[in-house]
PDB file of C-alpha atoms in Angstrom:
ATOM      1  CA  MET A  70       9.862  -0.082 -19.322  1.00 44.00           C
ATOM      2  CA  PRO A  71       7.916   3.148 -19.680  1.00 51.00           C
ATOM      3  CA  LEU A  72       7.213   5.454 -16.798  1.00 53.00           C
ATOM      4  CA  THR A  73       3.598   6.475 -16.563  1.00 79.00           C
ATOM      5  CA  ASP A  74       2.344   9.275 -14.391  1.00 82.00           C
ATOM      6  CA  PHE A  75      -1.029  10.540 -13.278  1.00 86.00           C
ATOM      7  CA  PRO A  76      -1.759  13.780 -11.397  1.00 87.00           C
ATOM      8  CA  ILE A  77      -2.574  13.148  -7.728  1.00 85.00           C
ATOM      9  CA  PHE A  78      -5.712  14.818  -6.403  1.00 87.00           C
ATOM     10  CA  GLN A  79      -5.941  15.524  -2.686  1.00 84.00           C
ATOM     11  CA  PRO A  80      -9.624  16.008  -1.810  1.00 82.00           C
ATOM     12  CA  ALA A  81     -10.594  18.632   0.756  1.00 80.00           C
ATOM     13  CA  LYS A  82     -11.987  17.431   4.046  1.00 76.00           C
ATOM     14  CA  ARG A  83     -15.115  19.567   3.747  1.00 69.00           C
ATOM     15  CA  LYS A  84     -18.072  18.099   1.890  1.00 68.00           C
ATOM     16  CA  LYS A  85     -20.174  20.136  -0.490  1.00 66.00           C
ATOM     17  CA  ILE A  86     -23.935  20.467   0.089  1.00 68.00           C
ATOM     18  CA  TYR A  87     -25.683  20.641  -3.251  1.00 69.00           C
ATOM     19  CA  LEU A  88     -28.435  23.085  -4.167  1.00 71.00           C
ATOM     20  CA  GLU A  89     -30.903  20.184  -4.541  1.00 74.00           C
ATOM     21  CA  PHE A  90     -30.677  19.647  -0.787  1.00 78.00           C
ATOM     22  CA  TYR A  91     -31.846  23.206  -0.075  1.00 79.00           C
ATOM     23  CA  SER A  92     -34.519  22.954  -2.773  1.00 79.00           C
ATOM     24  CA  LEU A  93     -35.778  19.688  -1.309  1.00 80.00           C
ATOM     25  CA  LEU A  94     -35.783  21.176   2.199  1.00 84.00           C
ATOM     26  CA  PHE A  95     -37.842  24.136   0.948  1.00 82.00           C
ATOM     27  CA  LEU A  96     -40.259  21.705  -0.751  1.00 82.00           C
ATOM     28  CA  ILE A  97     -40.682  19.708   2.473  1.00 86.00           C
ATOM     29  CA  ILE A  98     -41.383  22.850   4.521  1.00 85.00           C
ATOM     30  CA  ALA A  99     -43.893  24.048   1.913  1.00 82.00           C
ATOM     31  CA  SER A 100     -45.550  20.606   1.895  1.00 83.00           C
ATOM     32  CA  ILE A 101     -45.880  20.632   5.688  1.00 85.00           C
ATOM     33  CA  ALA A 102     -47.456  24.098   5.535  1.00 81.00           C
ATOM     34  CA  PHE A 103     -49.807  22.929   2.773  1.00 78.00           C
ATOM     35  CA  ILE A 104     -50.895  19.850   4.759  1.00 81.00           C
ATOM     36  CA  TRP A 105     -51.280  21.909   7.936  1.00 79.00           C
ATOM     37  CA  MET A 106     -53.453  24.385   6.046  1.00 76.00           C
ATOM     38  CA  HIS A 107     -55.869  21.630   4.999  1.00 75.00           C
ATOM     39  CA  SER A 108     -56.158  20.392   8.583  1.00 78.00           C
ATOM     40  CA  VAL A 109     -57.205  23.811   9.885  1.00 73.00           C
ATOM     41  CA  THR A 110     -60.987  24.264   9.675  1.00 67.00           C
ATOM     42  CA  GLU A 111     -61.107  28.029   9.526  1.00 75.00           C
ATOM     43  CA  ILE A 112     -58.458  29.746   7.440  1.00 74.00           C
ATOM     44  CA  ASN A 113     -58.360  33.068   5.686  1.00 78.00           C
ATOM     45  CA  VAL A 114     -58.766  32.811   1.893  1.00 78.00           C
ATOM     46  CA  PHE A 115     -55.746  35.074   1.383  1.00 80.00           C
ATOM     47  CA  VAL A 116     -53.546  32.787   3.570  1.00 79.00           C
ATOM     48  CA  PHE A 117     -54.937  29.731   1.751  1.00 79.00           C
ATOM     49  CA  TRP A 118     -53.873  31.067  -1.666  1.00 83.00           C
ATOM     50  CA  ILE A 119     -50.479  32.290  -0.442  1.00 84.00           C
ATOM     51  CA  ILE A 120     -49.621  28.874   1.043  1.00 80.00           C
ATOM     52  CA  THR A 121     -50.913  27.109  -2.076  1.00 81.00           C
ATOM     53  CA  LEU A 122     -48.809  29.369  -4.310  1.00 84.00           C
ATOM     54  CA  ILE A 123     -45.698  28.801  -2.161  1.00 83.00           C
ATOM     55  CA  PHE A 124     -46.319  25.038  -2.305  1.00 81.00           C
ATOM     56  CA  ILE A 125     -46.598  25.075  -6.106  1.00 83.00           C
ATOM     57  CA  LEU A 126     -43.579  27.356  -6.538  1.00 82.00           C
ATOM     58  CA  SER A 127     -41.473  25.178  -4.210  1.00 81.00           C
ATOM     59  CA  PHE A 128     -41.184  22.636  -7.039  1.00 82.00           C
ATOM     60  CA  VAL A 129     -39.516  25.184  -9.353  1.00 83.00           C
ATOM     61  CA  PRO A 130     -36.055  25.400  -7.684  1.00 80.00           C
ATOM     62  CA  LEU A 131     -35.801  21.610  -7.446  1.00 75.00           C
ATOM     63  CA  ILE A 132     -36.717  21.110 -11.102  1.00 81.00           C
ATOM     64  CA  VAL A 133     -34.404  23.918 -12.262  1.00 82.00           C
ATOM     65  CA  THR A 134     -31.401  22.569 -10.317  1.00 78.00           C
ATOM     66  CA  LEU A 135     -32.019  19.032 -11.597  1.00 76.00           C
ATOM     67  CA  ILE A 136     -32.066  20.330 -15.182  1.00 80.00           C
ATOM     68  CA  LEU A 137     -28.999  22.547 -14.737  1.00 78.00           C
ATOM     69  CA  ASN A 138     -26.992  19.775 -13.032  1.00 76.00           C
ATOM     70  CA  HIS A 139     -27.580  17.583 -16.060  1.00 75.00           C
ATOM     71  CA  TYR A 140     -24.973  19.712 -17.889  1.00 76.00           C
ATOM     72  CA  LYS A 141     -22.747  20.769 -14.981  1.00 75.00           C
ATOM     73  CA  ILE A 142     -19.275  19.367 -14.194  1.00 73.00           C
ATOM     74  CA  ASP A 143     -18.824  18.092 -10.645  1.00 74.00           C
ATOM     75  CA  PHE A 144     -15.667  19.924  -9.611  1.00 71.00           C
ATOM     76  CA  LYS A 145     -14.469  18.371  -6.380  1.00 76.00           C
ATOM     77  CA  ARG A 146     -12.965  20.512  -3.633  1.00 76.00           C
ATOM     78  CA  GLY A 147      -9.269  19.893  -3.219  1.00 81.00           C
ATOM     79  CA  LYS A 148      -5.994  20.406  -5.033  1.00 85.00           C
ATOM     80  CA  PHE A 149      -3.520  18.617  -7.255  1.00 88.00           C
ATOM     81  CA  LYS A 150      -0.387  17.672  -5.399  1.00 89.00           C
ATOM     82  CA  GLY A 151       2.348  15.980  -7.422  1.00 89.00           C
ATOM     83  CA  ASN A 152       2.099  12.884  -9.587  1.00 90.00           C
ATOM     84  CA  LEU A 153       1.585   9.166  -9.145  1.00 91.00           C
ATOM     85  CA  ILE A 154       4.465   7.682 -11.149  1.00 90.00           C
ATOM     86  CA  LEU A 155       4.560   3.972 -11.860  1.00 90.00           C
ATOM     87  CA  GLY A 156       8.054   2.618 -12.519  1.00 87.00           C
ATOM     88  CA  LYS A 157       9.804  -0.723 -12.845  1.00 87.00           C
ATOM     89  CA  ASN A 158      11.500  -0.626  -9.441  1.00 88.00           C
ATOM     90  CA  GLU A 159       9.460   1.967  -7.572  1.00 89.00           C
ATOM     91  CA  ILE A 160       6.224   3.863  -7.305  1.00 90.00           C
ATOM     92  CA  ARG A 161       6.409   7.575  -6.579  1.00 90.00           C
ATOM     93  CA  ILE A 162       3.618   9.390  -4.827  1.00 91.00           C
ATOM     94  CA  ALA A 163       4.420  13.098  -5.048  1.00 87.00           C
ATOM     95  CA  GLU A 164       7.781  13.262  -3.239  1.00 87.00           C
ATOM     96  CA  GLN A 165       7.508   9.835  -1.559  1.00 90.00           C
ATOM     97  CA  ILE A 166       9.310   6.899  -3.184  1.00 90.00           C
ATOM     98  CA  ILE A 167       8.074   3.371  -2.479  1.00 90.00           C
ATOM     99  CA  LEU A 168      10.257   0.501  -3.671  1.00 91.00           C
ATOM    100  CA  LEU A 169       8.440  -2.465  -5.204  1.00 88.00           C
ATOM    101  CA  LYS A 170      10.171  -4.831  -2.773  1.00 90.00           C
ATOM    102  CA  ASP A 171       8.364  -3.012   0.092  1.00 90.00           C
ATOM    103  CA  ILE A 172       4.898  -3.409  -1.468  1.00 91.00           C
ATOM    104  CA  GLU A 173       2.679  -6.312  -0.486  1.00 91.00           C
ATOM    105  CA  SER A 174      -0.169  -5.468  -2.868  1.00 92.00           C
ATOM    106  CA  ILE A 175      -1.482  -2.737  -5.112  1.00 93.00           C
ATOM    107  CA  HIS A 176      -5.044  -2.214  -6.317  1.00 93.00           C
ATOM    108  CA  PHE A 177      -6.516   0.251  -8.820  1.00 92.00           C
ATOM    109  CA  ILE A 178     -10.051   1.558  -9.202  1.00 89.00           C
ATOM    110  CA  ASN A 179      -9.968   3.594 -12.388  1.00 87.00           C
ATOM    111  CA  ASP A 180     -13.549   4.007 -13.565  1.00 84.00           C
ATOM    112  CA  ASP A 181     -13.586   7.823 -13.514  1.00 86.00           C
ATOM    113  CA  PHE A 182     -12.424  10.210 -16.223  1.00 84.00           C
ATOM    114  CA  PHE A 183     -12.942  13.849 -17.196  1.00 85.00           C
ATOM    115  CA  ILE A 184     -16.419  14.569 -18.620  1.00 80.00           C
ATOM    116  CA  ARG A 185     -17.784  11.114 -17.757  1.00 82.00           C
ATOM    117  CA  TYR A 186     -21.564  11.285 -17.585  1.00 76.00           C
ATOM    118  CA  GLU A 187     -22.947   9.671 -14.421  1.00 76.00           C
ATOM    119  CA  ARG A 188     -26.402   8.528 -15.465  1.00 71.00           C
ATOM    120  CA  ASN A 189     -27.541   7.156 -12.086  1.00 71.00           C
ATOM    121  CA  LYS A 190     -26.523  10.150  -9.982  1.00 67.00           C
ATOM    122  CA  TRP A 191     -29.551  11.933  -8.491  1.00 65.00           C
ATOM    123  CA  ILE A 192     -28.050  14.757  -6.463  1.00 69.00           C
ATOM    124  CA  GLY A 193     -25.329  17.078  -7.729  1.00 70.00           C
ATOM    125  CA  PRO A 194     -23.767  17.594 -11.141  1.00 74.00           C
ATOM    126  CA  LYS A 195     -23.838  14.582 -13.447  1.00 76.00           C
ATOM    127  CA  ILE A 196     -20.584  15.195 -15.336  1.00 79.00           C
ATOM    128  CA  SER A 197     -17.454  13.993 -13.558  1.00 83.00           C
ATOM    129  CA  SER A 198     -14.183  15.888 -13.199  1.00 83.00           C
ATOM    130  CA  GLY A 199     -12.101  12.677 -13.436  1.00 85.00           C
ATOM    131  CA  VAL A 200     -10.505  12.654  -9.976  1.00 87.00           C
ATOM    132  CA  GLY A 201     -12.415   9.730  -8.464  1.00 86.00           C
ATOM    133  CA  ASN A 202      -9.788   7.097  -9.301  1.00 90.00           C
ATOM    134  CA  ILE A 203      -8.047   5.359  -6.413  1.00 90.00           C
ATOM    135  CA  CYS A 204      -4.722   3.569  -6.101  1.00 91.00           C
ATOM    136  CA  THR A 205      -4.413   1.532  -2.897  1.00 93.00           C
ATOM    137  CA  ILE A 206      -0.921   0.416  -1.927  1.00 93.00           C
ATOM    138  CA  LYS A 207      -0.530  -1.988   0.968  1.00 93.00           C
ATOM    139  CA  LEU A 208       3.011  -2.073   2.315  1.00 91.00           C
ATOM    140  CA  LYS A 209       4.686  -5.070   3.966  1.00 89.00           C
ATOM    141  CA  GLU A 210       5.025  -3.017   7.164  1.00 89.00           C
ATOM    142  CA  GLU A 211       1.200  -3.099   7.585  1.00 87.00           C
ATOM    143  CA  LYS A 212       0.676   0.441   6.305  1.00 92.00           C
ATOM    144  CA  THR A 213      -1.867   1.270   3.607  1.00 93.00           C
ATOM    145  CA  ILE A 214      -1.658   4.281   1.306  1.00 92.00           C
ATOM    146  CA  PHE A 215      -4.670   5.616  -0.607  1.00 93.00           C
ATOM    147  CA  VAL A 216      -4.129   7.983  -3.532  1.00 92.00           C
ATOM    148  CA  ASN A 217      -6.771   9.683  -5.686  1.00 91.00           C
ATOM    149  CA  PHE A 218      -5.546  10.284  -9.226  1.00 92.00           C
ATOM    150  CA  TYR A 219      -6.840  12.039 -12.330  1.00 90.00           C
ATOM    151  CA  GLN A 220      -7.572  10.491 -15.724  1.00 88.00           C
ATOM    152  CA  SER A 221      -8.385  12.704 -18.667  1.00 85.00           C
ATOM    153  CA  HIS A 222      -9.646   9.811 -20.844  1.00 85.00           C
ATOM    154  CA  ASP A 223     -11.552   6.600 -20.284  1.00 84.00           C
ATOM    155  CA  ASN A 224      -9.283   3.893 -18.805  1.00 80.00           C
ATOM    156  CA  GLU A 225      -6.086   5.882 -19.330  1.00 85.00           C
ATOM    157  CA  LEU A 226      -4.339   3.427 -17.000  1.00 86.00           C
ATOM    158  CA  VAL A 227      -4.129   0.976 -19.913  1.00 85.00           C
ATOM    159  CA  LYS A 228      -1.130   2.921 -21.251  1.00 85.00           C
ATOM    160  CA  ALA A 229       0.775   1.337 -18.343  1.00 86.00           C
ATOM    161  CA  GLU A 230      -0.132  -2.192 -19.464  1.00 86.00           C
ATOM    162  CA  ILE A 231       3.488  -3.402 -19.571  1.00 88.00           C
ATOM    163  CA  LEU A 232       4.124  -2.165 -16.022  1.00 89.00           C
ATOM    164  CA  LEU A 233       0.834  -3.570 -14.760  1.00 90.00           C
ATOM    165  CA  GLN A 234       1.694  -6.995 -16.184  1.00 91.00           C
ATOM    166  CA  TYR A 235       5.137  -6.676 -14.571  1.00 91.00           C
ATOM    167  CA  TYR A 236       3.462  -5.916 -11.213  1.00 90.00           C
ATOM    168  CA  ASN A 237       1.194  -8.905 -11.753  1.00 91.00           C
ATOM    169  CA  ASN A 238       4.197 -11.170 -12.442  1.00 91.00           C
ATOM    170  CA  ARG A 239       5.765  -9.958  -9.169  1.00 90.00           C
ATOM    171  CA  ASN A 240       2.470 -10.851  -7.384  1.00 90.00           C
ATOM    172  CA  ILE A 241       1.715  -7.355  -6.119  1.00 91.00           C
ATOM    173  CA  LEU A 242      -1.174  -6.718  -8.550  1.00 89.00           C
ATOM    174  CA  SER A 243      -3.906  -9.352  -8.634  1.00 90.00           C
ATOM    175  CA  THR A 244      -4.810 -11.030 -11.917  1.00 88.00           C
ATOM    176  CA  ASP A 245      -8.444 -10.049 -11.353  1.00 89.00           C
ATOM    177  CA  ASN A 246      -7.566  -6.357 -10.970  1.00 89.00           C
ATOM    178  CA  LEU A 247      -5.260  -6.506 -14.019  1.00 86.00           C
ATOM    179  CA  LYS A 248      -8.013  -8.099 -16.097  1.00 88.00           C
ATOM    180  CA  ARG A 249     -10.525  -5.419 -15.011  1.00 89.00           C
ATOM    181  CA  ILE A 250      -8.112  -2.628 -15.944  1.00 85.00           C
ATOM    182  CA  LEU A 251      -7.221  -4.073 -19.341  1.00 84.00           C
ATOM    183  CA  GLU A 252     -10.826  -4.901 -20.227  1.00 83.00           C
ATOM    184  CA  GLY A 253     -12.118  -1.585 -18.899  1.00 72.00           C
ATOM    185  CA  GLU A 254     -14.569  -3.097 -16.398  1.00 64.00           C
ATOM    186  CA  ASN A 255     -14.394  -1.268 -13.074  1.00 55.00           C
TER     187      ASN A 255
END
């Protein structure tokens, strides 16, 4: 049986705050100032026009970042650390070897790949870096291991079809998960 391997991605603990957040915050502050200005009965004409101009210009950074993020790749913070290697008798996660006899179940979510366009994403870059795939291994000793792995192409996990069917025959990979992987529906 063939060995198949996928680079393991270890995400950083820190989350990234996108530029849209700051643009939206600036827009909210400008909107509050604009509303406040209309509630004040006596206001200087110069202040009125300055606040109005700031309110109008507050839309520009938000629109620009939304347009730029349409073509930007969402590089996640973290690093690659070894490979996830699927084998007939074992699964290797970087330097750790897990024998199939010690595995209760395994589950794959493999819907991410490099340069995948995320149509429904509102905040942040819309092009994926391919590291959002997850392999969940539940061991018989009540321990669960989560591994993020990289795919360079759509549903690259299919190249391990023989091994996945072998895992399914040994009852560690569910038939439903196998069907989703082979049909490309995640």
